[in-house]
Tab-separated table of C-alpha atoms and ligand atoms in Angstrom:
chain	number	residue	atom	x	y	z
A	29	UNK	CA	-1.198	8.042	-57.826
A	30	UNK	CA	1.030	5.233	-58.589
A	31	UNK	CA	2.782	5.088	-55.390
A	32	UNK	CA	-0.517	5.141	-53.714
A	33	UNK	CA	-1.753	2.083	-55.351
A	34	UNK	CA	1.266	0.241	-54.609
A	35	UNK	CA	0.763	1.285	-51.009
A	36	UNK	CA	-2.695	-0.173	-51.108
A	37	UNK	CA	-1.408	-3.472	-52.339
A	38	UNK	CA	1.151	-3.733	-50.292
A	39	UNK	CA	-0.937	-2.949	-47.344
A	40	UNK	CA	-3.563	-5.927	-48.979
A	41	UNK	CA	-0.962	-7.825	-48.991
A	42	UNK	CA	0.044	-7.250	-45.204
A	43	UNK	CA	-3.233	-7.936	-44.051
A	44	UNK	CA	-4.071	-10.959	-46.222
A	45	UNK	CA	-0.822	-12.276	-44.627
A	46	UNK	CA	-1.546	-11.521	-41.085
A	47	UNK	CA	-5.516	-11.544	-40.645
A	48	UNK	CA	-7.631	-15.203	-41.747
A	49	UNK	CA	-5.877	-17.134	-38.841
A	50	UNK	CA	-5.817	-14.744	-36.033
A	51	UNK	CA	-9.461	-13.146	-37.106
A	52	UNK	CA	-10.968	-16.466	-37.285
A	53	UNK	CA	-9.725	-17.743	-33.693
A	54	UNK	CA	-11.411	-14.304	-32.431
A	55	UNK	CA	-14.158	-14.805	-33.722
A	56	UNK	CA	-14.385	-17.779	-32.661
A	57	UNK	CA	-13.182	-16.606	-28.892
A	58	UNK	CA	-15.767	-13.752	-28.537
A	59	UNK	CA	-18.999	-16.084	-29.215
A	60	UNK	CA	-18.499	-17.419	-25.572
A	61	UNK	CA	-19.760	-14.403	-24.328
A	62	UNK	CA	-23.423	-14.996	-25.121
A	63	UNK	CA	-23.082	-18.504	-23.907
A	64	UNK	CA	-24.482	-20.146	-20.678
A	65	UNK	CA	-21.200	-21.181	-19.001
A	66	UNK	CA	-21.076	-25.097	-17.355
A	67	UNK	CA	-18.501	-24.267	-14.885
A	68	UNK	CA	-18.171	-27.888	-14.275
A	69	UNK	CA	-16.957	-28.890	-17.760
A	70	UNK	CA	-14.831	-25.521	-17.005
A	71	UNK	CA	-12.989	-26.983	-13.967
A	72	UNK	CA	-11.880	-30.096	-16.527
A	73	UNK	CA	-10.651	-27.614	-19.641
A	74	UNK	CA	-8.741	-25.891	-16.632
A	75	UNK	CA	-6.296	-28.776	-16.442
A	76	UNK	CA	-4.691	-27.720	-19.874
A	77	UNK	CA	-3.473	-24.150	-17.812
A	78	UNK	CA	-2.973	-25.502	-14.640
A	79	UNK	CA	1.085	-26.005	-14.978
A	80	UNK	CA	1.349	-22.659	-15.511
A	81	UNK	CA	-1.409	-20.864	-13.911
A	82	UNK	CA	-1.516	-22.408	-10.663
A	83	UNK	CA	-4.661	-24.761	-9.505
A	84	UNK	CA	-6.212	-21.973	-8.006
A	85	UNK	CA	-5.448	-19.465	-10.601
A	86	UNK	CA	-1.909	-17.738	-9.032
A	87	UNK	CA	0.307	-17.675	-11.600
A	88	UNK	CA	3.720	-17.788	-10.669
A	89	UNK	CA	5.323	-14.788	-7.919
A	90	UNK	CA	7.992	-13.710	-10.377
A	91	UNK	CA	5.527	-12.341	-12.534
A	92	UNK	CA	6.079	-13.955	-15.194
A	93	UNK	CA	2.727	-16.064	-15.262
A	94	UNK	CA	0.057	-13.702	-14.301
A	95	UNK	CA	-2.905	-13.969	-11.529
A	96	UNK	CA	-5.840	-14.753	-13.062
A	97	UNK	CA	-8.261	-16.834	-10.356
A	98	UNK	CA	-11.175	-13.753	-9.785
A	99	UNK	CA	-11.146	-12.439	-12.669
A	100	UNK	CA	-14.457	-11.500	-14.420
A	101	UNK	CA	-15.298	-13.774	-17.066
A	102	UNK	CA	-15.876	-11.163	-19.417
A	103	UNK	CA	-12.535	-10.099	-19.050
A	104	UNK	CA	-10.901	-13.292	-19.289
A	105	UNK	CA	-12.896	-14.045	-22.906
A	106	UNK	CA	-11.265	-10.017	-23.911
A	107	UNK	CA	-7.943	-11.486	-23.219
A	108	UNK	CA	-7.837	-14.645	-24.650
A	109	UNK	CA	-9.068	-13.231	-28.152
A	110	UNK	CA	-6.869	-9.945	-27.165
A	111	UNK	CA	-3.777	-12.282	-27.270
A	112	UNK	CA	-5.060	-13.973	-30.574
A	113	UNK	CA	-5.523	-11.028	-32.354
A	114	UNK	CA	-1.733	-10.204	-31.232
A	115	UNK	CA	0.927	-11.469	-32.261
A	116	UNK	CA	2.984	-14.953	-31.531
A	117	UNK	CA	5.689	-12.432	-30.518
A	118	UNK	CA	3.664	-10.361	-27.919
A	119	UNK	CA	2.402	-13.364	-25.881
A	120	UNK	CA	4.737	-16.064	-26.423
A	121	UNK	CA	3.841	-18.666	-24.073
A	122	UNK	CA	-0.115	-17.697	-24.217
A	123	UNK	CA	-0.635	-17.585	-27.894
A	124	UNK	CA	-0.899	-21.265	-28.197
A	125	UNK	CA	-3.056	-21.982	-25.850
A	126	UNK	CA	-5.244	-19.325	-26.211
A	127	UNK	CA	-6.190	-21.228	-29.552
A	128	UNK	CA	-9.463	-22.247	-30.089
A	129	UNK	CA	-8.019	-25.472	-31.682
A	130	UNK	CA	-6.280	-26.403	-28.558
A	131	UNK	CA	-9.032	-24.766	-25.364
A	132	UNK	CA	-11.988	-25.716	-27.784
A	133	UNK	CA	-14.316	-24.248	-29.315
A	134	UNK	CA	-16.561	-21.356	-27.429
A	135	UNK	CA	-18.351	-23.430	-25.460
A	136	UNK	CA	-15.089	-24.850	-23.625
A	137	UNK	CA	-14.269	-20.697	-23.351
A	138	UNK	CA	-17.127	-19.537	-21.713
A	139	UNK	CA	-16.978	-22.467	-19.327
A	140	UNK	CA	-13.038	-22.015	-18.615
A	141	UNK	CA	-13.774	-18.501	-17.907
A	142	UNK	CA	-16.819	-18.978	-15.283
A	143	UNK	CA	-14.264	-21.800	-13.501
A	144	UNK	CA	-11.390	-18.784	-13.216
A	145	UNK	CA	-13.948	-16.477	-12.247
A	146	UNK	CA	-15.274	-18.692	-9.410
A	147	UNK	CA	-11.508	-18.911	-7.598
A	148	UNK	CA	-11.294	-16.957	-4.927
A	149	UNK	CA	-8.229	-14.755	-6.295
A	150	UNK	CA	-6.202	-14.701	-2.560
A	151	UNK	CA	-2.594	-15.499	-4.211
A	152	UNK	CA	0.167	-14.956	-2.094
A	153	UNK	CA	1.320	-11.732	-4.696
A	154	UNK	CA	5.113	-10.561	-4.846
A	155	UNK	CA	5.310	-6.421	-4.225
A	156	UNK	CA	7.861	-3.835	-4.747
A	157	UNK	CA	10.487	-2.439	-3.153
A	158	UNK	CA	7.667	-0.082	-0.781
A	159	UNK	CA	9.693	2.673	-0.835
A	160	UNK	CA	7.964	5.144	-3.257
A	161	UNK	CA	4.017	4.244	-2.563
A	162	UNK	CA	2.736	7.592	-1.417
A	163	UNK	CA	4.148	8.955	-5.113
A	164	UNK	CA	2.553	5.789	-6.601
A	165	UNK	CA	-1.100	6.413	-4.955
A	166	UNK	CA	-0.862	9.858	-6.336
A	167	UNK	CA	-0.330	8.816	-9.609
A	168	UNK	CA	-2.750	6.080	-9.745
A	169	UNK	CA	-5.287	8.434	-8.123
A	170	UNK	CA	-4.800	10.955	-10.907
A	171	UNK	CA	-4.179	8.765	-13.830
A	172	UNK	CA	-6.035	5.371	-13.509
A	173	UNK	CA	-8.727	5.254	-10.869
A	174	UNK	CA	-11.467	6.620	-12.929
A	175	UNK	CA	-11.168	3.473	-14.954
A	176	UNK	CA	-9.711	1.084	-13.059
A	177	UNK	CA	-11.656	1.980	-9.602
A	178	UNK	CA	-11.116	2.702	-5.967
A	179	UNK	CA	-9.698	-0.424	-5.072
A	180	UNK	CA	-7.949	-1.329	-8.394
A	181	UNK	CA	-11.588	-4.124	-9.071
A	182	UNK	CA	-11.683	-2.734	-12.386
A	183	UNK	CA	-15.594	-2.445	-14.507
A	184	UNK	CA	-16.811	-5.587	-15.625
A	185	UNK	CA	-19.139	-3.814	-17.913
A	186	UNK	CA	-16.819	-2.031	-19.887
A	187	UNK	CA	-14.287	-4.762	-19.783
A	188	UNK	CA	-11.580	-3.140	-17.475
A	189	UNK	CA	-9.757	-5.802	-15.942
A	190	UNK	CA	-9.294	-6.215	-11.831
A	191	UNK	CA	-5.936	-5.192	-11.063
A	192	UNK	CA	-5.715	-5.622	-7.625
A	193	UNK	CA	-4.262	-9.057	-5.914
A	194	UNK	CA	-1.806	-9.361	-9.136
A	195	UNK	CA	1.770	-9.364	-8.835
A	196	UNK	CA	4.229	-6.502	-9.121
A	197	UNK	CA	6.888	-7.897	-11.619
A	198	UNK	CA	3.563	-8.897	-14.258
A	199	UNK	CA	1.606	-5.075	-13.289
A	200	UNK	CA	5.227	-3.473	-13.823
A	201	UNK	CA	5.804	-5.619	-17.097
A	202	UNK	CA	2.069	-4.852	-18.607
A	203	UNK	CA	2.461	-1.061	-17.742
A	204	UNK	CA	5.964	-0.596	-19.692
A	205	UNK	CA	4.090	-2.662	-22.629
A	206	UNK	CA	1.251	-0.316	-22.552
A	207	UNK	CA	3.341	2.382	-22.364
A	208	UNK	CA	5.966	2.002	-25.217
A	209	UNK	CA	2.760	1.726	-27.201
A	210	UNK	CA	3.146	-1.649	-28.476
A	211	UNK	CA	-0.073	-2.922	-26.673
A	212	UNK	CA	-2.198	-2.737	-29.906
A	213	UNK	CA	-5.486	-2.709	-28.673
A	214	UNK	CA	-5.385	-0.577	-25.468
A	215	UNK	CA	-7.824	2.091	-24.596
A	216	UNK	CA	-5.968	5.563	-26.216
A	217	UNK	CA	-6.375	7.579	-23.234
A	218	UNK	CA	-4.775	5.167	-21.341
A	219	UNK	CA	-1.664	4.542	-23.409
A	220	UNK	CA	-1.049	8.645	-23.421
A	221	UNK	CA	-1.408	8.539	-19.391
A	222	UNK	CA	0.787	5.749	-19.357
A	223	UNK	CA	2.949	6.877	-21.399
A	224	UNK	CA	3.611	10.150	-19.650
A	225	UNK	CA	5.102	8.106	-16.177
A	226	UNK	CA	8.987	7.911	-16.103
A	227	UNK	CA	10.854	4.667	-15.226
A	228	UNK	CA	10.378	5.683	-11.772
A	229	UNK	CA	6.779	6.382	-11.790
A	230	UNK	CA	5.800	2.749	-13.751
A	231	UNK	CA	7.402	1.152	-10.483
A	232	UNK	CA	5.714	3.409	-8.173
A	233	UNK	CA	2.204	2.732	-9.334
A	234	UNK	CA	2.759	-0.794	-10.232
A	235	UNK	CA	4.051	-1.269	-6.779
A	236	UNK	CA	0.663	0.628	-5.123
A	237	UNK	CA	-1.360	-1.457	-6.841
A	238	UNK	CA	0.242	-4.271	-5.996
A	239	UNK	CA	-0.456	-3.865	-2.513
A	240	UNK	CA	-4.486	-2.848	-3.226
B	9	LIG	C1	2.809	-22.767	-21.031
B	9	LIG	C2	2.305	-21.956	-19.961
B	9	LIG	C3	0.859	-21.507	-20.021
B	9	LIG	C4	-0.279	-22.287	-20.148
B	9	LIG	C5	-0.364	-23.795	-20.308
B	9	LIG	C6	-1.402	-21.370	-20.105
B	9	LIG	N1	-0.972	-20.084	-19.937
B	9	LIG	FE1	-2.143	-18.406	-19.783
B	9	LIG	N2	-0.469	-17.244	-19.677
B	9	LIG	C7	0.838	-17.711	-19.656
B	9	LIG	C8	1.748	-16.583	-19.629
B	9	LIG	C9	3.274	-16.660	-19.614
B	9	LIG	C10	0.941	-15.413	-19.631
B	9	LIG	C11	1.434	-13.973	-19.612
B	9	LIG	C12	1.691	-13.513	-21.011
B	9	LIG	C13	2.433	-12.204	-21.050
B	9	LIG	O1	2.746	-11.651	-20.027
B	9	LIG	O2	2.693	-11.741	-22.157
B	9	LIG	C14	-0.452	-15.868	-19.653
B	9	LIG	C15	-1.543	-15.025	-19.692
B	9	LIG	C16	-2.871	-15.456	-19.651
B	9	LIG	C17	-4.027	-14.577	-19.656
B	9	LIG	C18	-3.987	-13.090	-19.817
B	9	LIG	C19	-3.983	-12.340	-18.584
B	9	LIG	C20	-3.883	-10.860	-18.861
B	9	LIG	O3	-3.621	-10.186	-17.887
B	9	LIG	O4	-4.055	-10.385	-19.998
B	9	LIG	C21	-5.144	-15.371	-19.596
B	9	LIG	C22	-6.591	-14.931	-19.552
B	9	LIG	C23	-4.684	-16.738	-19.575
B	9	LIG	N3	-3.308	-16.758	-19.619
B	9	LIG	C24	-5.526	-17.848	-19.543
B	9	LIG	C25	-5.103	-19.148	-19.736
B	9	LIG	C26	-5.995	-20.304	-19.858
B	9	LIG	C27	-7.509	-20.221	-19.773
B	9	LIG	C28	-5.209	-21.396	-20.063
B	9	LIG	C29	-5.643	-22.830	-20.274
B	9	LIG	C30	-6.580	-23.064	-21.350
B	9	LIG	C31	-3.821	-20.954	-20.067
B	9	LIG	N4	-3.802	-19.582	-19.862
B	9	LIG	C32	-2.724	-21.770	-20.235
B	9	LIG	C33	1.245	-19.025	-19.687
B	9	LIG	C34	0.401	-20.119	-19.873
B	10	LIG	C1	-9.746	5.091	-20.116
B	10	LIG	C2	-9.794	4.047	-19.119
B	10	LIG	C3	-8.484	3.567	-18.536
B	10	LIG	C4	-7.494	4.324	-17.902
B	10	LIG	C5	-7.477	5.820	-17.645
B	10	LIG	C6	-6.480	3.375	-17.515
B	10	LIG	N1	-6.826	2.094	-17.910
B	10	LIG	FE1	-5.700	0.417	-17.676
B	10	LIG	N2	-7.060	-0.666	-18.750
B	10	LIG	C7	-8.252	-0.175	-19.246
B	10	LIG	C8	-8.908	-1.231	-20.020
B	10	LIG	C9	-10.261	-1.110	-20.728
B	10	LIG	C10	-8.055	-2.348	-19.989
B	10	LIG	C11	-8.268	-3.713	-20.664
B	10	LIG	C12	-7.969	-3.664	-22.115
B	10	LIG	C13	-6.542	-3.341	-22.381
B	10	LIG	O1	-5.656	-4.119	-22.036
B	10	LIG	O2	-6.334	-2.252	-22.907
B	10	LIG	C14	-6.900	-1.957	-19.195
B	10	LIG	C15	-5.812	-2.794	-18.919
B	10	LIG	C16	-4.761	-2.471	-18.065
B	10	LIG	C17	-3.684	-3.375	-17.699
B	10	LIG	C18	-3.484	-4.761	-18.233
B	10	LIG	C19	-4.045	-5.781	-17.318
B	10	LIG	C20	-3.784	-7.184	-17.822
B	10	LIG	O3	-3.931	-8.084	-17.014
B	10	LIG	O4	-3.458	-7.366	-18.993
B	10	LIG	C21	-2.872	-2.705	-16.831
B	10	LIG	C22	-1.626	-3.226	-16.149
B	10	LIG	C23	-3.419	-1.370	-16.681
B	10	LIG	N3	-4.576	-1.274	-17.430
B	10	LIG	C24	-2.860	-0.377	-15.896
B	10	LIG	C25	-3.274	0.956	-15.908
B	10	LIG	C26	-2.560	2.013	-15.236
B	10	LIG	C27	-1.303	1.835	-14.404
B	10	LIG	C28	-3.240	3.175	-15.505
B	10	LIG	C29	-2.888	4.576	-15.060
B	10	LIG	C30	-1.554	5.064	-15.407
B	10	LIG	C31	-4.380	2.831	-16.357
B	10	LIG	N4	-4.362	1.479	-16.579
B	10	LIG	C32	-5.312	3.733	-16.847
B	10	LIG	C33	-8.756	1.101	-19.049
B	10	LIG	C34	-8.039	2.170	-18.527
């Protein structure tokens, strides 16, 4: 009994620690969806990601800064408040800019989004090595194309992100994340799936996609 009490305060405690600043920016984050975007205004919050995402939404070829020009907007709102409700430690580099504080408020959200939406998405994306892609379309074809589609456009409806025209490095780097489990909020089924691929198999279907 004891020790279960102290469990529950120390749990209390965790939370207390961790939640008010991260809920409150989601919160904040997820009211863009019911909002009329002004993709003008967009194009002008826009210029506080450009350095790293490209003007036309390409991220950088080494992966480390992803594609995100053609993505649905929908999506786009997901991740911002997906990498608030993170952690500092899971998306270094985003986590402060995905602040409300910094973007602005939901209005400046939903109008960022409809901007990314509206690029055309035609980066110039680094691939893998091409040698294991018949192994990699058997994989995806058995393990993520019920979710993520045919062609890797993902569902904007139930917030499955488009895939396809990203580069490998960032696919390869999000599919071992996803797979150790660390990804917090992934869907369950596709954390088992993921986490059933070897090594081998991560680079083999990050590769196929790549090339979608
Ligand atoms: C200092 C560089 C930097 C700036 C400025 C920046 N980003 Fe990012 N962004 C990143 C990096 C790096 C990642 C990848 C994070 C990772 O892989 O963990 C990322 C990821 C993202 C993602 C998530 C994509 C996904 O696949 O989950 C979105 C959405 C995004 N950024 C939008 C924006 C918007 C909108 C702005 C401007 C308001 C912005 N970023 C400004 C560096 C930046
Ligand atoms: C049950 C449906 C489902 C299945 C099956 C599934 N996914 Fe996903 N995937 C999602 C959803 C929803 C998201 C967005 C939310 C999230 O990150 O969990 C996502 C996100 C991702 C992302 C992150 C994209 C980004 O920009 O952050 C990658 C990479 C990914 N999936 C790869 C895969 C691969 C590879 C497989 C097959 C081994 C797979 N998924 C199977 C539903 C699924």
């Amino acid at each position: 009994m004891l020790r279960r009490i102290s469990f529950l305060i120390l749990l209390m405690c965790l939370l207390g620690l961790s939640r008010p600043g991260a809920a409150s920016g989601v919160d904040e984050i997820l009211r863009a969806y019911d909002m009329k975007p002004n993709i003008r205004n967009g194009e002008k919050v826009y210029a506080k990601c450009v350095s790293c995402h490209h003007d036309k939404g390409w991220g950088k070829e080494d992966g480390s800064v992803p594609v995100i020009g053609g993505q649905y907007a929908k999506v786009l709102i997901r991740q911002m408040a997906d990498i608030r409700s993170l952690s500092k430690e899971d998306n270094p580099e985003m986590y402060a800019q995905a602040d409300p504080d910094k973007i602005g408020g939901a209005q400046a959200i939903a109008d960022v989004s409809a901007y990314i939406a509206s690029m055309a998405g035609d980066a110039n994306t680094s691939k893998g090595r091409g040698d294991q892609l018949e192994l990699g379309k058997n994989l995806y074809e058995a393990k993520c194309r019920q979710c993520h589609g045919d062609q890797a456009q993902g569902d904007v409806l139930d917030f499955v992100p488009k895939l396809k025209g990203q580069h490998y490095a960032y696919l390869l780097r999000r599919i071992q994340w996803i797979g150790s489990g660390n990804k917090k909020n992934s869907k369950p089924i596709m954390v088992i799936r993921t986490k059933s691929l070897s090594a081998k198999e991560m680079e083999a279907v990050a590769d196929y996609i790549s090339r979608m």
